Short mmCIF file of C-alpha atoms and ligand atoms in Angstrom, two decimals:
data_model
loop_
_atom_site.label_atom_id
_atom_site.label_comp_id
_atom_site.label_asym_id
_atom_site.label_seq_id
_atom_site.Cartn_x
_atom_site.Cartn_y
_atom_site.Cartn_z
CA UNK A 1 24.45 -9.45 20.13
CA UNK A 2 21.67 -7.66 19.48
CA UNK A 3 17.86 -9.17 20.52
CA UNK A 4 16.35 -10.36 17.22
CA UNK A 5 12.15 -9.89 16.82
CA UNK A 6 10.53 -13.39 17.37
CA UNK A 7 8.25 -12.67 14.50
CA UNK A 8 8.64 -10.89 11.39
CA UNK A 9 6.12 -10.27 8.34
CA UNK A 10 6.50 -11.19 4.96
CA UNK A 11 5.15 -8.80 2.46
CA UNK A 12 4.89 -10.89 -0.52
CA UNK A 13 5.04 -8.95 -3.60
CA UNK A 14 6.17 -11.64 -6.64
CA UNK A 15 2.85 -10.75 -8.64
CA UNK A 16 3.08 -7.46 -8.71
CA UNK A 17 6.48 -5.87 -8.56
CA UNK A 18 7.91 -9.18 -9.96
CA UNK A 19 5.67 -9.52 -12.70
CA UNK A 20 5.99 -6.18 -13.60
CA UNK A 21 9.68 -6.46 -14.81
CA UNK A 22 9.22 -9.72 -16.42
CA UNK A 23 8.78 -9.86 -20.31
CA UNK A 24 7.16 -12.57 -20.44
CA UNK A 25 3.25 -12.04 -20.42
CA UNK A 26 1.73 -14.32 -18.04
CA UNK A 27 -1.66 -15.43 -18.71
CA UNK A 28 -4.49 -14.44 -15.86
CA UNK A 29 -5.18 -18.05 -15.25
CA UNK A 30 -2.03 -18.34 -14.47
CA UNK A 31 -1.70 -15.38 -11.98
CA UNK A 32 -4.28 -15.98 -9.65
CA UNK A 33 -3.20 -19.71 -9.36
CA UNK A 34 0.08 -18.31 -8.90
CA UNK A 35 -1.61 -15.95 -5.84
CA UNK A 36 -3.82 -18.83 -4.76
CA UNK A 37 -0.38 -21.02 -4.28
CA UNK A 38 1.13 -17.87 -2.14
CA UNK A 39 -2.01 -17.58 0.15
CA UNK A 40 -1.98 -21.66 0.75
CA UNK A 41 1.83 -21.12 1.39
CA UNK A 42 0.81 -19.14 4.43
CA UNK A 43 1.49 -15.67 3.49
CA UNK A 44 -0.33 -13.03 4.85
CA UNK A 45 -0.18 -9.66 2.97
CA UNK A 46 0.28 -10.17 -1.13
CA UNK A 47 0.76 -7.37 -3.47
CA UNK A 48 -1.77 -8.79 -6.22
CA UNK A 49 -1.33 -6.28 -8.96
CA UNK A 50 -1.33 -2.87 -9.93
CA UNK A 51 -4.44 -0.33 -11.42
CA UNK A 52 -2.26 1.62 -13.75
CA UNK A 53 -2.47 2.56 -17.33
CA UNK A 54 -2.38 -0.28 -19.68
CA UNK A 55 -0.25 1.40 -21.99
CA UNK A 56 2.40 2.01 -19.16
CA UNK A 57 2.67 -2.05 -17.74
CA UNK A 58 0.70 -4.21 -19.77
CA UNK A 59 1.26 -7.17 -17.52
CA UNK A 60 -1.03 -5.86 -15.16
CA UNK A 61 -3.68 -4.81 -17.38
CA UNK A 62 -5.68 -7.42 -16.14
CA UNK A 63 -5.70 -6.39 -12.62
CA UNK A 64 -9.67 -6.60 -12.08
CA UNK A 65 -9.63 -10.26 -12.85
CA UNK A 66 -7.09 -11.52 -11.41
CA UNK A 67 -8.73 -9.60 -8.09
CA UNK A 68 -12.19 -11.14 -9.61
CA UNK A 69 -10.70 -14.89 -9.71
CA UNK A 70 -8.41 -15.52 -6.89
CA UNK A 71 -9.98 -16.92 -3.57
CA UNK A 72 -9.25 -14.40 -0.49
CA UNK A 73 -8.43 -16.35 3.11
CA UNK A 74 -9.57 -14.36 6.40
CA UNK A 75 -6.52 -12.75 7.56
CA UNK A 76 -4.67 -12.38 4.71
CA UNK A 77 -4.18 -9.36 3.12
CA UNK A 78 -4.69 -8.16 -1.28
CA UNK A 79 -3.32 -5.17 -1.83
CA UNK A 80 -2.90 -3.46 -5.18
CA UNK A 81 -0.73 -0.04 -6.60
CA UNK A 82 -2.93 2.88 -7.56
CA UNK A 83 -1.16 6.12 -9.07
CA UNK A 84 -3.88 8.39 -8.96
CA UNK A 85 -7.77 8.42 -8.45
CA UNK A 86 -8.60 6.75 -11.96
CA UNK A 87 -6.06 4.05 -10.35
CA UNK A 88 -7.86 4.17 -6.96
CA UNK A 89 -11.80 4.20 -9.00
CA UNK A 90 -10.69 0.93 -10.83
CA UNK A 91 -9.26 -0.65 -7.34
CA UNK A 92 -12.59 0.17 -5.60
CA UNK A 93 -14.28 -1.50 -7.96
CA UNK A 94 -12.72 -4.41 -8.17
CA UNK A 95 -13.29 -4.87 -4.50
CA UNK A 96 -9.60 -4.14 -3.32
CA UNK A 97 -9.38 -3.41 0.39
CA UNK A 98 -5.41 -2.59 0.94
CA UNK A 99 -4.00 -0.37 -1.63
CA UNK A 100 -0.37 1.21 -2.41
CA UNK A 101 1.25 4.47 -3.23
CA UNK A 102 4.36 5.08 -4.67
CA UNK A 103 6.58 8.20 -4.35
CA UNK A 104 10.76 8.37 -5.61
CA UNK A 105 13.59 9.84 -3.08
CA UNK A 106 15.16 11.16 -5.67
CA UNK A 107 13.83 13.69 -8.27
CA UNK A 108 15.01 12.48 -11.20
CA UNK A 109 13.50 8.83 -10.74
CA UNK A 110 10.16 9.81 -9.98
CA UNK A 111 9.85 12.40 -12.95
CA UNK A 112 11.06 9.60 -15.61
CA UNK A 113 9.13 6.96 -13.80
CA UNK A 114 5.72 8.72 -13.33
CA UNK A 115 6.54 11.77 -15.89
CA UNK A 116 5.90 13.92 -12.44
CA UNK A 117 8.16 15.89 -9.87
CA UNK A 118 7.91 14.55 -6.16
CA UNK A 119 5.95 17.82 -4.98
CA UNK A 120 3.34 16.73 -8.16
CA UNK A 121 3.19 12.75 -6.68
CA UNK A 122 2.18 14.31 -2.94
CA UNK A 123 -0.23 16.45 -4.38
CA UNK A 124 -1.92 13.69 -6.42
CA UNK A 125 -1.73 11.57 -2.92
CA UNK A 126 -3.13 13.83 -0.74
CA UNK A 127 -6.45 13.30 -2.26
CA UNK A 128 -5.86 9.69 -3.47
CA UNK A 129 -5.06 8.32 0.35
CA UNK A 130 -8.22 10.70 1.62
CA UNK A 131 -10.33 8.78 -0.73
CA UNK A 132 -9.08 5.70 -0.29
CA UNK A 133 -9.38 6.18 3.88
CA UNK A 134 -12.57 7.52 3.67
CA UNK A 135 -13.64 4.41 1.96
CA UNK A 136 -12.59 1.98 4.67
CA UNK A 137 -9.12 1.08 2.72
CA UNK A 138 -5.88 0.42 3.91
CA UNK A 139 -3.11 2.41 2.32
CA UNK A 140 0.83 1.76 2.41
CA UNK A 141 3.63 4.13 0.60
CA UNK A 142 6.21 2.65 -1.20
CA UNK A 143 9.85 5.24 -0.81
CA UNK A 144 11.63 4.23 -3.53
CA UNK A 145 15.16 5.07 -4.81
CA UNK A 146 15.71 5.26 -0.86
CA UNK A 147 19.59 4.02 -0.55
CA UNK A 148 20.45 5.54 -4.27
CA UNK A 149 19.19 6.61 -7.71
CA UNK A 150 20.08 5.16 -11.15
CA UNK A 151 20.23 9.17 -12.35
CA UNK A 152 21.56 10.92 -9.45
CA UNK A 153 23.88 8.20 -7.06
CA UNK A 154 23.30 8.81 -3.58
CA UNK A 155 20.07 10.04 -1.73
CA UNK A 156 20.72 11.59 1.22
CA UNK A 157 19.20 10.31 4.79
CA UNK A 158 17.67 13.54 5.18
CA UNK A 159 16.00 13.26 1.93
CA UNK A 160 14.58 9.73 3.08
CA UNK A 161 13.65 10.70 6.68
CA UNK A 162 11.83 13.79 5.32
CA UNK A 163 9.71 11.82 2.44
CA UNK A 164 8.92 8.84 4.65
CA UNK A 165 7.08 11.20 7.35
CA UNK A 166 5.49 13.41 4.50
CA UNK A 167 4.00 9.84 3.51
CA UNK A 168 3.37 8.54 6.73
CA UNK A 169 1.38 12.05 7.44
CA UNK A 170 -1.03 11.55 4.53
CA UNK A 171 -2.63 8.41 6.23
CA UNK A 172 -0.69 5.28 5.18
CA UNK A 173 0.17 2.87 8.05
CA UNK A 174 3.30 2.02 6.52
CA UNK A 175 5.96 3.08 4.43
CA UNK A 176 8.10 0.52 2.29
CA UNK A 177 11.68 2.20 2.28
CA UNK A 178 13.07 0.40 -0.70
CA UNK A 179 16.55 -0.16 -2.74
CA UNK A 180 14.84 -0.09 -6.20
CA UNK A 181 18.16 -0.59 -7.82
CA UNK A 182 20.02 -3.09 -5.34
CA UNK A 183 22.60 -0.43 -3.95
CA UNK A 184 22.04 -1.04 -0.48
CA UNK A 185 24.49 -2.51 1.73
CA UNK A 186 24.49 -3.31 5.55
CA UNK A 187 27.11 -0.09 6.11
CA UNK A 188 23.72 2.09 4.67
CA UNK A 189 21.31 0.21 6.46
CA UNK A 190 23.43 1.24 10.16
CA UNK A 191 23.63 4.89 8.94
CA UNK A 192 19.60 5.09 8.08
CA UNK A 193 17.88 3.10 10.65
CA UNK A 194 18.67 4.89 13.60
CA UNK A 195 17.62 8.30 11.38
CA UNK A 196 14.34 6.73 10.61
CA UNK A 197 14.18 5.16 14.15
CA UNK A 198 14.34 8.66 15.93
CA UNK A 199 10.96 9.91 15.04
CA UNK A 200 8.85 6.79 13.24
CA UNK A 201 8.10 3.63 15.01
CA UNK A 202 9.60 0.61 13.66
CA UNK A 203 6.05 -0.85 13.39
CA UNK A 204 5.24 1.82 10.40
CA UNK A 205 8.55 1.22 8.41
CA UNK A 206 8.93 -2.06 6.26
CA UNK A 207 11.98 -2.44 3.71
CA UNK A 208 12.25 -3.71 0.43
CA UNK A 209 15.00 -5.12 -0.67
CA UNK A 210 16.78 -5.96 -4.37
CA UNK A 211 19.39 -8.30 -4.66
CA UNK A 212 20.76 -6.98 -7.01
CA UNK A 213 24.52 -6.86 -5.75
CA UNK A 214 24.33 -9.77 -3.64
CA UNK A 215 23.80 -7.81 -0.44
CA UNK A 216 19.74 -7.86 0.26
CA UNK A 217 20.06 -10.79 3.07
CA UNK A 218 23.04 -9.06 4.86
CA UNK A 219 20.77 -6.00 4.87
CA UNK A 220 17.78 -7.93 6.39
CA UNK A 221 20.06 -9.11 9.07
CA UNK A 222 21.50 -5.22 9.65
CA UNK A 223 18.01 -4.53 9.95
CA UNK A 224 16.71 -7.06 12.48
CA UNK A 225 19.33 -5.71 14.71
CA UNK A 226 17.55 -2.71 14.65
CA UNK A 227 14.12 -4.96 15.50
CA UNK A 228 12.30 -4.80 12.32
CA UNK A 229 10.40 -6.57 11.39
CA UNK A 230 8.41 -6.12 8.05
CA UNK A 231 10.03 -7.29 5.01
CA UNK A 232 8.90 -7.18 1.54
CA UNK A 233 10.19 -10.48 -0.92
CA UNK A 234 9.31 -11.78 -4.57
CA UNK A 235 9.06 -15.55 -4.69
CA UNK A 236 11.54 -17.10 -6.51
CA UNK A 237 12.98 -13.95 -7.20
CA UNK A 238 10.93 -12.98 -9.47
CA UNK A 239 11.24 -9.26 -11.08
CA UNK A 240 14.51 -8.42 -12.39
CA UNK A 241 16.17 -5.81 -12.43
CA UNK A 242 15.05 -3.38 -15.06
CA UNK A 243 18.23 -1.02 -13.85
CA UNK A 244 21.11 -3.76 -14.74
CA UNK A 245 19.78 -6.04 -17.57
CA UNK A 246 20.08 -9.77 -16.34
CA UNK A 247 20.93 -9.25 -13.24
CA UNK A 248 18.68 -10.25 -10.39
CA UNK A 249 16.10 -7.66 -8.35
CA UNK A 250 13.89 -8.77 -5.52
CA UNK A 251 15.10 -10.47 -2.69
CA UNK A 252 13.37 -13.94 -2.79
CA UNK A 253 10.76 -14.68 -0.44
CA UNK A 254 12.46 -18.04 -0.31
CA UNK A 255 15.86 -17.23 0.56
CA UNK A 256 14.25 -14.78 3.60
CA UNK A 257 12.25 -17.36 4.71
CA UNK A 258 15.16 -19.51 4.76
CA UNK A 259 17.16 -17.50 6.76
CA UNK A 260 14.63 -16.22 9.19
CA UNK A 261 13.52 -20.04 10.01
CA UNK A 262 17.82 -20.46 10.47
CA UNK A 263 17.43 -17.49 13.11
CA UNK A 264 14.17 -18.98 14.79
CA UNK A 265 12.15 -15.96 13.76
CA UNK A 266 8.42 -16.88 13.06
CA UNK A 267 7.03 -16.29 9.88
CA UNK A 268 4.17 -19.12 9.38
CA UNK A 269 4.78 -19.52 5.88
CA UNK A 270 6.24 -22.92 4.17
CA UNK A 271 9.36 -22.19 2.42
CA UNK A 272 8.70 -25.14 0.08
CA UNK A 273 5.25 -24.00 -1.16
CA UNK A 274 6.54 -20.78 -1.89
CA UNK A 275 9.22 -22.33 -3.99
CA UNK A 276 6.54 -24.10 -5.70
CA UNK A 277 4.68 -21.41 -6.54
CA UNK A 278 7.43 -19.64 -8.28
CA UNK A 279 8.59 -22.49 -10.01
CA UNK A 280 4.88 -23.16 -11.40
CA UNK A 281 5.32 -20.21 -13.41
CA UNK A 282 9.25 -20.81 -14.22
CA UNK A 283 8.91 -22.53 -17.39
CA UNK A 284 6.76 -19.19 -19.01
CA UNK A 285 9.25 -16.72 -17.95
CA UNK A 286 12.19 -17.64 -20.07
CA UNK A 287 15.03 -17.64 -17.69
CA UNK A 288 16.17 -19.58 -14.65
CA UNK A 289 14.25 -18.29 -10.82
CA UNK A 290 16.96 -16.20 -9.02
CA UNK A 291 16.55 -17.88 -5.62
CA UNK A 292 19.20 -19.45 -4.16
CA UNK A 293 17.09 -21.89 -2.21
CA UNK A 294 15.02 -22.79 -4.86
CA UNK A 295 17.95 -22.92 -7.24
CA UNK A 296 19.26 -25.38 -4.28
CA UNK A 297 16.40 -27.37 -4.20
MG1 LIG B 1 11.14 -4.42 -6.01
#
């Protein structure tokens, strides 16, 4: 058996990506109590929200005050998704220190998701993560469509090695090699690692899981073999799956948690309280939390 990592961090991102792909609108009050319960809860990175056009999410249109209301602990880090400098202007302001990029692995994702080809997304980047270093900010890249695209089926590993060092040369410290649409099973996650493993430091990959199919735990677990050790999680599941109507997206930070703390990897963050934190907001969203655990509870 392969020798597990003793710690591994969370990357909580419930009130961002799982807002996102909820219909219901949550009110602002209600988000940065929700983020306020996930920083008492012990997490230590939270994707807060995202500085895009209104008209394009309108949950998230009130990213500058929900940044404006919630209180920050020492240590703990806020990050927020910028697609462009108007994105990264409106971040700045707001007093964000850790912000996010996202790029597709597969053409025909990014062009209907940002209305612009992959080559058009670096070239926006290039001067978005320059910016955003030169002004003392941390950046991460989000890979998405990275184990298959809802257009176009299968990306290839070369694909997914290639874009993940393209993003990792602009500056970011990290890239987030995500299953957007819940594809990914632990037979991928063998056949990629090593790939990604041969010229990037597992430090400087995280992966984001859906759960789409059932399989995101058994592709944490692949992983770990592999010693990672970065994981990104919605509590209580929240998010969806905007791919497969009804069906469950992000893994929930919950069920990880519960699982890591089963494998005696350290996470310092209370299972329970993240539960509650999810289940705060349960009754506005209109249909049961996917998490197991809390389901369990
Ligand atoms: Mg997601």
């Amino acid at each position: 058996m392969a020798t597990l990592p003793s710690a591994v961090s969370v990357v909580e991102v419930g009130p961002r990506d799982g807002l996102q792909n909820e219909s219901a609108l949550i009110s602002t009050a209600d988000k940065i109590a929700f983020v306020d319960r996930l920083t008492n809860a012990g997490l230590r990175a939270i994707e807060v929200s995202a500085f895009v056009s209104p008209k394009w999410i309108p949950q998230l249109k009130d990213a500058a005050d929900v940044f404006a209301g919630i209180t920050r602990r020492p240590g703990t880090r806020y990050s927020a998704l910028v697609p462009n400098l108007i994105g990264l202007e409106r971040a700045l302001g707001a007093g964000v220190t850790d912000v996010a990029i996202f790029t597709a692995a597969s053409e025909t994702f990014n062009q209907r998701n940002t209305r612009r080809s992959i080559e058009e997304s670096f070239a926006t980047y290039r001067d978005v993560v320059r910016e955003a270093l030169s002004a003392g900010l941390r950046v991460r890249g989000y890979l998405s469509t990275a184990f298959g695209c809802p257009f176009e089926g299968p990306v290839s590993t070369e694909q997914v090695v290639a874009l993940t060092e393209r993003l990792l040369s602009l500056g970011v410290f990290e890239v987030a090699v995500s299953d957007t649409i819940g594809v990914a099973h632990p037979g991928q996650v063998r056949a990629l690692l090593p790939r990604l493993l041969a010229t990037i430091p597992s430090t400087r990959i995280a992966l984001h899981f859906h759960d789409t199919r059932g399989t995101a735990l058994a592709n944490v677990l692949a992983a770990l073999d592999f010693g990672m050790a970065t994981f990104d999680a919605s509590a209580g599941g929240l998010g969806g799956c905007p791919y497969a109507p009804r069906a469950s997206g992000n893994l929930a930070t919950e069920d990880l948690l519960y699982m890591l703390r089963g494998l005696n990897i350290e996470t310092d963050v209370a299972i329970d309280a993240v539960s509650d934190a999810a289940l705060a907001l349960a009754p506005q969203l209109g249909h049961p939390l996917p998490s197991r655990y809390t389901q369990a509870r």
